């Protein structure tokens, strides 16, 4: 799965630790999502979308083979 979490977070000039605090997870979790090593739960994906002022379907995109 491809994601745009990093891109949108940078556009909002939001550090990883701030986004993590808003979503109730660790900074390491945000990093793992951004580099594609962790797929968030639906709840976390919705929180990310809310705090990044986006929609889940814009943040995350299925790739061939997903």
PDB file of C-alpha atoms in Angstrom:
ATOM      1  CA  UNK A   1       0.000   0.000   0.000  1.00  0.00           C
ATOM      2  CA  UNK A   2       1.277   3.430  -0.958  1.00  0.00           C
ATOM      3  CA  UNK A   3       0.711   6.395   1.333  1.00  0.00           C
ATOM      4  CA  UNK A   4       1.089  10.175   1.319  1.00  0.00           C
ATOM      5  CA  UNK A   5       1.349  10.684   5.083  1.00  0.00           C
ATOM      6  CA  UNK A   6       4.870  12.113   4.881  1.00  0.00           C
ATOM      7  CA  UNK A   7       4.027  14.471   2.011  1.00  0.00           C
ATOM      8  CA  UNK A   8       0.937  15.903   3.694  1.00  0.00           C
ATOM      9  CA  UNK A   9       2.631  16.151   7.083  1.00  0.00           C
ATOM     10  CA  UNK A  10       5.491  18.154   5.517  1.00  0.00           C
ATOM     11  CA  UNK A  11       3.011  20.422   3.692  1.00  0.00           C
ATOM     12  CA  UNK A  12       1.457  21.255   7.061  1.00  0.00           C
ATOM     13  CA  UNK A  13       4.933  21.760   8.583  1.00  0.00           C
ATOM     14  CA  UNK A  14       4.045  19.255  11.297  1.00  0.00           C
ATOM     15  CA  UNK A  15       6.789  17.249  13.012  1.00  0.00           C
ATOM     16  CA  UNK A  16       6.349  13.495  13.392  1.00  0.00           C
ATOM     17  CA  UNK A  17       6.098  13.767  17.167  1.00  0.00           C
ATOM     18  CA  UNK A  18       3.223  16.292  16.937  1.00  0.00           C
ATOM     19  CA  UNK A  19       1.244  14.053  14.588  1.00  0.00           C
ATOM     20  CA  UNK A  20       1.973  11.098  16.841  1.00  0.00           C
ATOM     21  CA  UNK A  21       0.689  12.980  19.898  1.00  0.00           C
ATOM     22  CA  UNK A  22      -2.496  14.017  18.075  1.00  0.00           C
ATOM     23  CA  UNK A  23      -3.142  10.413  17.009  1.00  0.00           C
ATOM     24  CA  UNK A  24      -2.178   8.808  20.321  1.00  0.00           C
ATOM     25  CA  UNK A  25       0.737   6.753  18.960  1.00  0.00           C
ATOM     26  CA  UNK A  26       4.534   6.921  19.109  1.00  0.00           C
ATOM     27  CA  UNK A  27       6.724   8.902  16.744  1.00  0.00           C
ATOM     28  CA  UNK A  28       8.195   5.556  15.661  1.00  0.00           C
ATOM     29  CA  UNK A  29       4.742   4.419  14.543  1.00  0.00           C
ATOM     30  CA  UNK A  30       4.354   7.508  12.344  1.00  0.00           C
ATOM     31  CA  UNK A  31       7.814   6.878  10.870  1.00  0.00           C
ATOM     32  CA  UNK A  32       6.979   3.203  10.199  1.00  0.00           C
ATOM     33  CA  UNK A  33       3.770   4.221   8.394  1.00  0.00           C
ATOM     34  CA  UNK A  34       5.582   6.845   6.313  1.00  0.00           C
ATOM     35  CA  UNK A  35       8.225   4.381   5.113  1.00  0.00           C
ATOM     36  CA  UNK A  36       5.660   1.637   4.419  1.00  0.00           C
ATOM     37  CA  UNK A  37       6.736  -0.770   7.165  1.00  0.00           C
ATOM     38  CA  UNK A  38       3.441  -0.583   9.064  1.00  0.00           C
ATOM     39  CA  UNK A  39      -0.157  -0.476   7.886  1.00  0.00           C
ATOM     40  CA  UNK A  40      -2.346   1.439  10.313  1.00  0.00           C
ATOM     41  CA  UNK A  41      -5.638   0.243  11.711  1.00  0.00           C
ATOM     42  CA  UNK A  42      -8.784   1.809  10.308  1.00  0.00           C
ATOM     43  CA  UNK A  43      -9.084   3.918  13.460  1.00  0.00           C
ATOM     44  CA  UNK A  44      -5.536   5.233  13.129  1.00  0.00           C
ATOM     45  CA  UNK A  45      -5.989   5.868   9.393  1.00  0.00           C
ATOM     46  CA  UNK A  46      -9.069   7.975  10.160  1.00  0.00           C
ATOM     47  CA  UNK A  47      -7.178   9.921  12.854  1.00  0.00           C
ATOM     48  CA  UNK A  48      -4.298  10.547  10.444  1.00  0.00           C
ATOM     49  CA  UNK A  49      -6.711  11.808   7.793  1.00  0.00           C
ATOM     50  CA  UNK A  50      -8.411  14.121  10.294  1.00  0.00           C
ATOM     51  CA  UNK A  51      -5.181  15.659  11.587  1.00  0.00           C
ATOM     52  CA  UNK A  52      -3.631  15.907   8.114  1.00  0.00           C
ATOM     53  CA  UNK A  53      -6.810  17.590   6.820  1.00  0.00           C
ATOM     54  CA  UNK A  54      -7.299  14.930   4.192  1.00  0.00           C
ATOM     55  CA  UNK A  55      -9.385  11.886   3.354  1.00  0.00           C
ATOM     56  CA  UNK A  56      -8.312   8.307   3.950  1.00  0.00           C
ATOM     57  CA  UNK A  57      -8.547   7.495   0.244  1.00  0.00           C
ATOM     58  CA  UNK A  58      -6.119  10.334  -0.507  1.00  0.00           C
ATOM     59  CA  UNK A  59      -3.685   9.272   2.223  1.00  0.00           C
ATOM     60  CA  UNK A  60      -3.630   5.579   1.318  1.00  0.00           C
ATOM     61  CA  UNK A  61      -3.742   3.867  -2.063  1.00  0.00           C
ATOM     62  CA  UNK A  62      -3.786   0.168  -2.826  1.00  0.00           C
ATOM     63  CA  UNK A  63      -1.041  -1.059  -5.114  1.00  0.00           C
ATOM     64  CA  UNK A  64      -1.131  -3.972  -7.520  1.00  0.00           C
ATOM     65  CA  UNK A  65      -0.901  -7.154  -5.471  1.00  0.00           C
ATOM     66  CA  UNK A  66      -2.402  -5.675  -2.276  1.00  0.00           C
TER      67      UNK A  66
END
